[in-house]
Tab-separated table of C-alpha atoms in Angstrom:
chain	number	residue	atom	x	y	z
A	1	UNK	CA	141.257	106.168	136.402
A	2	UNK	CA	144.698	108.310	137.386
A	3	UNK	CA	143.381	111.484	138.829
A	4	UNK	CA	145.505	114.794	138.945
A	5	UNK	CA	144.149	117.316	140.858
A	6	UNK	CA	145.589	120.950	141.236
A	7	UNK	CA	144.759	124.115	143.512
A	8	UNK	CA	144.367	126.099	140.108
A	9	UNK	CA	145.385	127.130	136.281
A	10	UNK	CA	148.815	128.724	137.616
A	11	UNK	CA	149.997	125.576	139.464
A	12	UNK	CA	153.142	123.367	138.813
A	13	UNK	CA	152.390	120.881	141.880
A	14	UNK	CA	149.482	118.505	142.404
A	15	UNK	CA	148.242	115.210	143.482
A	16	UNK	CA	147.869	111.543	141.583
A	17	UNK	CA	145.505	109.331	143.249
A	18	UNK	CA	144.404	106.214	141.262
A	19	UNK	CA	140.698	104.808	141.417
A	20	UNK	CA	139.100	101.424	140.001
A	21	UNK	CA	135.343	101.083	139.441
A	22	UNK	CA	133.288	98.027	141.189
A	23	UNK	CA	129.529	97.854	141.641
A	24	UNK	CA	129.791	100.217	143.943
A	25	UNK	CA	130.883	103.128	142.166
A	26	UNK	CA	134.530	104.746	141.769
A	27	UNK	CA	137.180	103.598	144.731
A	28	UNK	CA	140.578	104.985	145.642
A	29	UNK	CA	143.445	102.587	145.448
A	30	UNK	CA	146.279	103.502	147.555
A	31	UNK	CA	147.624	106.437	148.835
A	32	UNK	CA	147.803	110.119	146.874
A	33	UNK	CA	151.024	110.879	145.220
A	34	UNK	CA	152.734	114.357	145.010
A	35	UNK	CA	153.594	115.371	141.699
A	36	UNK	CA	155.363	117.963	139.385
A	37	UNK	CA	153.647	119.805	136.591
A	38	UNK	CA	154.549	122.244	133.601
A	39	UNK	CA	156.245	125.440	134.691
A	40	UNK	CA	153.759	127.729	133.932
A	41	UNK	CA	150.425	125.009	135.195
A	42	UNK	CA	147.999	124.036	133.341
A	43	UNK	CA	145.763	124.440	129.573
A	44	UNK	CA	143.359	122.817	128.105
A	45	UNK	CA	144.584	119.628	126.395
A	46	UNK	CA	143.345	117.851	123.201
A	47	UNK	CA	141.555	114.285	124.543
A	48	UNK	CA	138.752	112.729	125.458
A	49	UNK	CA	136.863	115.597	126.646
A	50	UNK	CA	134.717	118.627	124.973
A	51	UNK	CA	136.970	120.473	122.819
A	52	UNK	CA	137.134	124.734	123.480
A	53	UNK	CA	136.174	124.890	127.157
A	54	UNK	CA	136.825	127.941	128.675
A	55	UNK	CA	140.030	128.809	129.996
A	56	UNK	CA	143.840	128.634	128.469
A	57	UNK	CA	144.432	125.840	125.899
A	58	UNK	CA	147.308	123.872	125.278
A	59	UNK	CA	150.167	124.640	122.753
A	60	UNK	CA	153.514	123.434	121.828
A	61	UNK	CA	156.388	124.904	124.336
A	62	UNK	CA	153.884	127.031	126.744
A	63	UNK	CA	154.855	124.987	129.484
A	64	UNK	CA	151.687	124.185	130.614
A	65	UNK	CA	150.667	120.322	131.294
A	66	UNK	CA	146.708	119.595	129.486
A	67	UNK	CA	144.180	119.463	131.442
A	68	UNK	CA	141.041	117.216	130.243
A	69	UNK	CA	140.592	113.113	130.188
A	70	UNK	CA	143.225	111.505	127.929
A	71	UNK	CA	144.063	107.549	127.394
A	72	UNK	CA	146.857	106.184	128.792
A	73	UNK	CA	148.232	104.010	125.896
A	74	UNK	CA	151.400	102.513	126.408
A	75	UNK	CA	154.638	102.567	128.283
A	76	UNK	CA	158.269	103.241	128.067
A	77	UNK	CA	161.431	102.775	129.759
A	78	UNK	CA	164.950	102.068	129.031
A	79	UNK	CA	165.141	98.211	130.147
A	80	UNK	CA	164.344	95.705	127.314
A	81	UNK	CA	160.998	94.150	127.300
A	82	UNK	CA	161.746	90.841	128.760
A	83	UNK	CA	163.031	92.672	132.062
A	84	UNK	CA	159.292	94.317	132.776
A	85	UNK	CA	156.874	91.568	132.280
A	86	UNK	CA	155.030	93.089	135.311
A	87	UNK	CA	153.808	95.968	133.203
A	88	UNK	CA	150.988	95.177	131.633
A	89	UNK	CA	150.458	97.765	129.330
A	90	UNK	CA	152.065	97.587	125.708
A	91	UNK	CA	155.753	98.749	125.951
A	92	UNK	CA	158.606	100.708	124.058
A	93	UNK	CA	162.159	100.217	125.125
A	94	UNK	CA	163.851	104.059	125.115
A	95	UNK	CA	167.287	103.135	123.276
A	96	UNK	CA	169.239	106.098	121.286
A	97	UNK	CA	167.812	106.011	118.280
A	98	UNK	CA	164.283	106.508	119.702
A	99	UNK	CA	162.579	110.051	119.904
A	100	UNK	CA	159.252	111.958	120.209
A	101	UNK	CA	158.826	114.014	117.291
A	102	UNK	CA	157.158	117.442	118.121
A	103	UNK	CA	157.510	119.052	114.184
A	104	UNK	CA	154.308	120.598	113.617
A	105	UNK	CA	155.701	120.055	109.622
A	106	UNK	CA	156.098	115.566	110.071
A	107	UNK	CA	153.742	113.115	109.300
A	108	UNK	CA	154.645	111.794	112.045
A	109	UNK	CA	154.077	114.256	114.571
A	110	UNK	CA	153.479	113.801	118.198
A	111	UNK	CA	154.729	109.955	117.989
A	112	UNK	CA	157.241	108.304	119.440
A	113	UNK	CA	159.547	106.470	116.471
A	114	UNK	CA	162.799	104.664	116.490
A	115	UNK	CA	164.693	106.596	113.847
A	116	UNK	CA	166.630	103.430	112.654
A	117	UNK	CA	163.376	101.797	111.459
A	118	UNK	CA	162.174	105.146	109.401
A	119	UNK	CA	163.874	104.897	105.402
A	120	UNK	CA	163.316	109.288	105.361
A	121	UNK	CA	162.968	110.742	108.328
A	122	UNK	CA	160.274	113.805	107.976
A	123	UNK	CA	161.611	115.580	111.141
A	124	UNK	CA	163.582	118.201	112.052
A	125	UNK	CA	162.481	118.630	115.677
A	126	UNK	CA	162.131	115.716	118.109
A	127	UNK	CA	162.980	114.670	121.882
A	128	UNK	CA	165.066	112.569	122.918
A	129	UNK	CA	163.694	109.391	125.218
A	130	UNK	CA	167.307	107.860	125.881
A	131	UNK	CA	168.446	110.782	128.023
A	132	UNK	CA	171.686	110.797	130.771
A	133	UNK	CA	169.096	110.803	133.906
A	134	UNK	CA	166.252	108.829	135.160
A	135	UNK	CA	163.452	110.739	133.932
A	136	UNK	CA	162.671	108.355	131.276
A	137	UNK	CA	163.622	105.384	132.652
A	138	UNK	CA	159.911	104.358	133.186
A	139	UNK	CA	157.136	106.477	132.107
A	140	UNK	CA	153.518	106.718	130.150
A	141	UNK	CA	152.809	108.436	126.818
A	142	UNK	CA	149.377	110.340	127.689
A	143	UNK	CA	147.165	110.652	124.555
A	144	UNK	CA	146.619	113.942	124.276
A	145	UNK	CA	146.320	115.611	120.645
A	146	UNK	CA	146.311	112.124	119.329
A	147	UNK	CA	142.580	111.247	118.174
A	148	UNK	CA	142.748	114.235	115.899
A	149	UNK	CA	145.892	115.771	115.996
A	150	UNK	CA	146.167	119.459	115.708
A	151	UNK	CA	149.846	120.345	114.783
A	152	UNK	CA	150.963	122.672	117.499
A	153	UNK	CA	148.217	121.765	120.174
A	154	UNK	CA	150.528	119.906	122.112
A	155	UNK	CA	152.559	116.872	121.617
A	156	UNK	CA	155.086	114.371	123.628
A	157	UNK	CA	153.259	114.152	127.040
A	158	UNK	CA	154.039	111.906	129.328
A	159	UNK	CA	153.583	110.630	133.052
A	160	UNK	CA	157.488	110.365	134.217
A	161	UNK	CA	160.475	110.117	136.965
A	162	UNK	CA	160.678	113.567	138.494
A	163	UNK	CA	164.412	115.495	138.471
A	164	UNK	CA	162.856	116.393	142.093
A	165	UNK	CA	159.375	117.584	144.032
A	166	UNK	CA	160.047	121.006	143.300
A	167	UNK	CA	161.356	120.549	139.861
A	168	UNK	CA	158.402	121.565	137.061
A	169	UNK	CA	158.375	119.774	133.640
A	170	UNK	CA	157.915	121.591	130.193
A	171	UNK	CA	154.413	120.563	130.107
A	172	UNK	CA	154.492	116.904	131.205
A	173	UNK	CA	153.223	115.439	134.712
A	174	UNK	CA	156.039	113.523	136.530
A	175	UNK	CA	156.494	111.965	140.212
A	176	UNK	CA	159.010	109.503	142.129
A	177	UNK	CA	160.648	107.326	140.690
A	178	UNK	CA	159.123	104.774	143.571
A	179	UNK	CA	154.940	106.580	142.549
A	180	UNK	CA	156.322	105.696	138.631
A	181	UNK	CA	156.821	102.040	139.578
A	182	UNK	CA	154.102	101.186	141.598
A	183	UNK	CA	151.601	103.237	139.229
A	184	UNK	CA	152.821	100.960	136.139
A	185	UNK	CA	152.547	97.413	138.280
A	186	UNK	CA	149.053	98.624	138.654
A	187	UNK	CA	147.832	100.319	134.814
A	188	UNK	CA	146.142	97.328	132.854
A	189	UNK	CA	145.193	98.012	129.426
A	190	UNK	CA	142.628	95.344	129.678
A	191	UNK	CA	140.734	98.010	132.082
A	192	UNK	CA	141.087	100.851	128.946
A	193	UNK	CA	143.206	103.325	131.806
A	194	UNK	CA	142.535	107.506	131.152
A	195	UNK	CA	144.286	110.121	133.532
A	196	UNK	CA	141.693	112.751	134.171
A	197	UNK	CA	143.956	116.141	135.110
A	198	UNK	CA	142.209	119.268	135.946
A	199	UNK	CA	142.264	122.235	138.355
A	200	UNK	CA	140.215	121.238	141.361
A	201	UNK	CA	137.792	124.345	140.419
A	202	UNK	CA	137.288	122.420	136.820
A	203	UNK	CA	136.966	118.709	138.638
A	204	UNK	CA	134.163	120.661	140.852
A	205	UNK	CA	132.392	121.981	137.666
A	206	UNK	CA	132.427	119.026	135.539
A	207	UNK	CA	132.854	115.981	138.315
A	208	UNK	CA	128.555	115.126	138.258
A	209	UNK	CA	128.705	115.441	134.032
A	210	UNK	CA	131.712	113.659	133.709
A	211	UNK	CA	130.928	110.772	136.782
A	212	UNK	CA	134.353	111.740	138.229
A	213	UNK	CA	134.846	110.245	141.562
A	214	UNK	CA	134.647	112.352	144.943
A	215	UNK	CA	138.337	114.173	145.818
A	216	UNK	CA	139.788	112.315	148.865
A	217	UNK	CA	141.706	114.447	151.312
A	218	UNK	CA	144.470	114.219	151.634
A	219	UNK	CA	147.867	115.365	154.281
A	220	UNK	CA	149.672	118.154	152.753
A	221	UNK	CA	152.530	117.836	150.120
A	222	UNK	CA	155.217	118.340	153.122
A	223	UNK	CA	153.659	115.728	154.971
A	224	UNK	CA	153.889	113.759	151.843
A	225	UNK	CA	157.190	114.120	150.550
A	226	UNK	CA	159.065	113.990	154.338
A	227	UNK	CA	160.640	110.811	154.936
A	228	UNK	CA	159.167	107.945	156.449
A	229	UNK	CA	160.881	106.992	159.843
Protein backbone atom coordinates (compact mmCIF):
# COMPACT_ATOMS: atom_id res chain seq x y z
CA UNK A 1 0.00 0.00 0.00
CA UNK A 2 1.43 3.75 -1.14
CA UNK A 3 -0.16 6.08 1.30
CA UNK A 4 -0.64 9.91 0.55
CA UNK A 5 -1.62 11.80 3.26
CA UNK A 6 -2.51 15.62 3.20
CA UNK A 7 -3.31 18.40 5.94
CA UNK A 8 -6.69 18.98 3.96
CA UNK A 9 -9.00 19.37 0.61
CA UNK A 10 -7.07 22.74 -0.34
CA UNK A 11 -3.55 21.21 -0.23
CA UNK A 12 -0.94 20.79 -3.09
CA UNK A 13 1.84 19.14 -0.71
CA UNK A 14 1.77 15.85 1.17
CA UNK A 15 3.49 12.78 2.25
CA UNK A 16 4.09 9.08 0.48
CA UNK A 17 4.94 6.49 2.89
CA UNK A 18 4.77 2.86 1.62
CA UNK A 19 3.48 -0.13 3.89
CA UNK A 20 3.52 -4.09 3.32
CA UNK A 21 1.19 -6.40 5.27
CA UNK A 22 2.72 -9.51 7.41
CA UNK A 23 0.92 -11.42 10.14
CA UNK A 24 1.21 -8.75 12.07
CA UNK A 25 -0.82 -6.25 10.51
CA UNK A 26 0.17 -3.18 8.12
CA UNK A 27 4.14 -2.05 8.44
CA UNK A 28 5.91 1.04 7.16
CA UNK A 29 8.74 0.45 4.78
CA UNK A 30 11.17 3.16 4.68
CA UNK A 31 11.15 6.59 5.24
CA UNK A 32 8.06 9.22 4.25
CA UNK A 33 8.50 11.04 1.06
CA UNK A 34 7.48 14.72 0.36
CA UNK A 35 5.40 15.15 -2.51
CA UNK A 36 3.61 17.59 -4.96
CA UNK A 37 -0.09 17.54 -5.65
CA UNK A 38 -2.72 19.24 -8.08
CA UNK A 39 -2.79 23.01 -7.84
CA UNK A 40 -5.93 23.47 -6.44
CA UNK A 41 -5.61 19.86 -3.79
CA UNK A 42 -7.62 17.37 -3.77
CA UNK A 43 -11.44 15.62 -5.08
CA UNK A 44 -12.85 12.70 -4.89
CA UNK A 45 -11.47 10.24 -7.47
CA UNK A 46 -13.19 7.34 -9.35
CA UNK A 47 -11.47 3.83 -7.76
CA UNK A 48 -11.69 1.37 -5.52
CA UNK A 49 -13.60 3.10 -2.96
CA UNK A 50 -17.50 4.10 -2.34
CA UNK A 51 -18.52 6.21 -5.11
CA UNK A 52 -20.32 9.98 -4.04
CA UNK A 53 -18.70 10.56 -0.64
CA UNK A 54 -19.04 13.80 0.56
CA UNK A 55 -16.85 16.46 -0.37
CA UNK A 56 -15.49 17.84 -4.00
CA UNK A 57 -15.22 15.17 -6.75
CA UNK A 58 -12.88 14.83 -9.38
CA UNK A 59 -13.19 16.26 -12.99
CA UNK A 60 -11.17 16.71 -16.03
CA UNK A 61 -8.77 20.00 -15.77
CA UNK A 62 -9.88 21.12 -12.01
CA UNK A 63 -6.54 20.61 -10.92
CA UNK A 64 -7.25 18.65 -8.16
CA UNK A 65 -5.33 15.12 -7.61
CA UNK A 66 -8.34 12.07 -6.53
CA UNK A 67 -8.53 11.19 -3.46
CA UNK A 68 -9.86 7.45 -2.70
CA UNK A 69 -7.94 3.82 -3.11
CA UNK A 70 -6.93 3.24 -6.75
CA UNK A 71 -4.64 0.25 -8.32
CA UNK A 72 -1.44 0.88 -9.30
CA UNK A 73 -1.24 -0.96 -12.70
CA UNK A 74 1.71 -0.48 -14.59
CA UNK A 75 4.70 1.67 -15.27
CA UNK A 76 6.30 3.99 -17.66
CA UNK A 77 9.41 5.63 -18.50
CA UNK A 78 11.38 6.62 -21.43
CA UNK A 79 14.25 3.82 -21.33
CA UNK A 80 13.41 0.62 -23.34
CA UNK A 81 12.31 -2.34 -21.45
CA UNK A 82 15.42 -4.33 -21.37
CA UNK A 83 17.20 -1.33 -19.43
CA UNK A 84 14.59 -1.67 -16.22
CA UNK A 85 14.37 -5.28 -15.48
CA UNK A 86 14.34 -4.17 -11.78
CA UNK A 87 10.79 -2.95 -12.11
CA UNK A 88 8.63 -5.42 -11.59
CA UNK A 89 5.52 -4.13 -12.56
CA UNK A 90 4.32 -4.39 -16.33
CA UNK A 91 5.97 -1.52 -18.34
CA UNK A 92 5.40 1.05 -21.28
CA UNK A 93 8.37 2.70 -22.85
CA UNK A 94 7.27 6.72 -23.33
CA UNK A 95 8.63 7.21 -27.07
CA UNK A 96 6.94 10.13 -29.34
CA UNK A 97 4.32 8.58 -30.68
CA UNK A 98 2.88 7.58 -27.27
CA UNK A 99 0.11 9.70 -25.45
CA UNK A 100 -2.65 9.69 -22.77
CA UNK A 101 -5.80 10.43 -24.35
CA UNK A 102 -8.10 12.64 -22.11
CA UNK A 103 -11.18 13.14 -25.02
CA UNK A 104 -14.21 12.67 -23.14
CA UNK A 105 -15.56 11.90 -27.11
CA UNK A 106 -12.63 8.50 -27.75
CA UNK A 107 -13.14 5.10 -27.20
CA UNK A 108 -10.23 5.16 -25.94
CA UNK A 109 -10.34 7.55 -23.29
CA UNK A 110 -8.21 7.80 -20.27
CA UNK A 111 -5.54 5.20 -21.84
CA UNK A 112 -2.31 5.46 -22.64
CA UNK A 113 -1.81 4.35 -26.64
CA UNK A 114 1.05 4.49 -29.01
CA UNK A 115 -0.52 6.37 -31.90
CA UNK A 116 1.58 4.42 -34.54
CA UNK A 117 -0.15 1.13 -33.60
CA UNK A 118 -3.91 2.77 -33.83
CA UNK A 119 -5.24 2.40 -37.96
CA UNK A 120 -7.96 5.74 -36.93
CA UNK A 121 -7.13 7.52 -34.25
CA UNK A 122 -10.55 8.61 -32.29
CA UNK A 123 -8.80 11.55 -30.50
CA UNK A 124 -8.52 14.94 -30.66
CA UNK A 125 -7.17 15.67 -27.17
CA UNK A 126 -4.31 13.70 -25.60
CA UNK A 127 -0.94 14.23 -23.49
CA UNK A 128 2.03 13.80 -24.39
CA UNK A 129 4.37 11.07 -22.30
CA UNK A 130 7.68 11.79 -24.37
CA UNK A 131 8.08 15.32 -23.04
CA UNK A 132 11.62 17.66 -23.06
CA UNK A 133 12.05 17.17 -19.05
CA UNK A 134 12.24 14.43 -16.60
CA UNK A 135 8.84 14.29 -15.41
CA UNK A 136 8.04 11.25 -17.27
CA UNK A 137 11.04 9.62 -17.33
CA UNK A 138 9.78 7.05 -14.71
CA UNK A 139 6.37 7.13 -13.39
CA UNK A 140 2.95 5.01 -12.48
CA UNK A 141 -0.42 5.23 -14.24
CA UNK A 142 -2.90 5.30 -11.08
CA UNK A 143 -6.27 3.65 -11.95
CA UNK A 144 -8.53 6.02 -11.28
CA UNK A 145 -11.83 6.33 -13.53
CA UNK A 146 -10.75 3.11 -15.07
CA UNK A 147 -13.14 0.21 -13.67
CA UNK A 148 -16.05 2.19 -15.01
CA UNK A 149 -15.01 5.06 -16.71
CA UNK A 150 -17.02 8.17 -16.51
CA UNK A 151 -15.94 10.51 -19.43
CA UNK A 152 -14.88 13.69 -17.75
CA UNK A 153 -14.34 12.25 -14.12
CA UNK A 154 -10.81 12.36 -14.46
CA UNK A 155 -8.31 10.75 -16.62
CA UNK A 156 -4.27 10.46 -17.15
CA UNK A 157 -3.11 10.23 -13.45
CA UNK A 158 -0.05 9.35 -12.60
CA UNK A 159 2.66 9.02 -9.73
CA UNK A 160 5.77 11.06 -11.41
CA UNK A 161 9.31 13.05 -11.32
CA UNK A 162 8.50 16.40 -9.75
CA UNK A 163 9.60 19.86 -11.87
CA UNK A 164 10.44 20.74 -8.01
CA UNK A 165 8.98 20.47 -4.13
CA UNK A 166 7.07 23.45 -4.56
CA UNK A 167 5.96 22.86 -8.05
CA UNK A 168 1.99 21.50 -8.08
CA UNK A 169 0.85 19.13 -10.91
CA UNK A 170 -2.51 19.52 -12.90
CA UNK A 171 -4.03 16.90 -10.87
CA UNK A 172 -1.34 14.19 -10.69
CA UNK A 173 0.87 13.24 -7.48
CA UNK A 174 4.64 13.53 -8.24
CA UNK A 175 8.00 13.41 -6.03
CA UNK A 176 11.96 13.13 -6.61
CA UNK A 177 13.20 11.78 -9.09
CA UNK A 178 15.46 9.64 -6.36
CA UNK A 179 11.45 8.78 -4.15
CA UNK A 180 10.32 7.74 -8.11
CA UNK A 181 13.16 5.21 -8.31
CA UNK A 182 13.29 3.65 -5.18
CA UNK A 183 9.29 3.49 -5.01
CA UNK A 184 9.33 1.43 -8.48
CA UNK A 185 12.40 -1.09 -7.27
CA UNK A 186 9.95 -1.75 -4.54
CA UNK A 187 5.98 -1.94 -6.36
CA UNK A 188 5.42 -5.76 -7.22
CA UNK A 189 2.40 -6.54 -9.06
CA UNK A 190 2.51 -9.97 -7.65
CA UNK A 191 1.45 -8.11 -4.20
CA UNK A 192 -1.80 -6.38 -6.32
CA UNK A 193 -0.16 -2.54 -5.15
CA UNK A 194 -3.20 0.41 -4.54
CA UNK A 195 -2.14 4.05 -3.46
CA UNK A 196 -4.67 5.09 -0.89
CA UNK A 197 -4.61 9.27 -1.11
CA UNK A 198 -6.80 11.19 1.15
CA UNK A 199 -6.89 14.28 3.39
CA UNK A 200 -5.70 13.20 6.80
CA UNK A 201 -9.35 14.31 8.15
CA UNK A 202 -10.81 11.55 5.47
CA UNK A 203 -7.88 8.78 6.45
CA UNK A 204 -9.19 9.55 10.22
CA UNK A 205 -12.88 8.94 9.19
CA UNK A 206 -12.57 5.97 7.10
CA UNK A 207 -8.98 4.38 8.41
CA UNK A 208 -11.03 1.50 11.00
CA UNK A 209 -13.70 0.76 7.80
CA UNK A 210 -11.20 0.71 5.33
CA UNK A 211 -8.22 -1.28 7.67
CA UNK A 212 -5.87 1.61 6.71
CA UNK A 213 -2.74 1.47 8.64
CA UNK A 214 -1.92 3.97 11.64
CA UNK A 215 -0.24 7.55 10.21
CA UNK A 216 3.47 7.52 11.25
CA UNK A 217 4.93 10.87 12.19
CA UNK A 218 6.84 12.15 10.62
CA UNK A 219 9.81 15.48 10.59
CA UNK A 220 8.41 18.30 8.74
CA UNK A 221 8.62 18.80 4.87
CA UNK A 222 11.73 21.33 5.47
CA UNK A 223 13.38 18.86 7.44
CA UNK A 224 12.66 16.55 4.63
CA UNK A 225 13.58 18.18 1.60
CA UNK A 226 17.05 19.98 3.21
CA UNK A 227 20.04 18.29 2.13
CA UNK A 228 21.66 15.57 3.75
CA UNK A 229 25.25 16.51 5.03
Amino acid sequence: MVVVSAVDWNSTTGWLRRYERNGQGWQINGPAFPVVLGSNGLAWGRGLNPISLPGPEKRDGDGKSPAGIFPLTYAFGYAPPDSVREIKLPYVQCTSTVECVDDTNSARYNMIMDQKSVTAPDWKSSEKMRLSDDRYRLGVFVGQNTGQTVPGAGSCIFLHIWQGSEIPTTGCTAMSDGAMESLLGWLDQQSHPILVQLPESEYTRFQSDWLLPALEVTKTRDDALRPSK
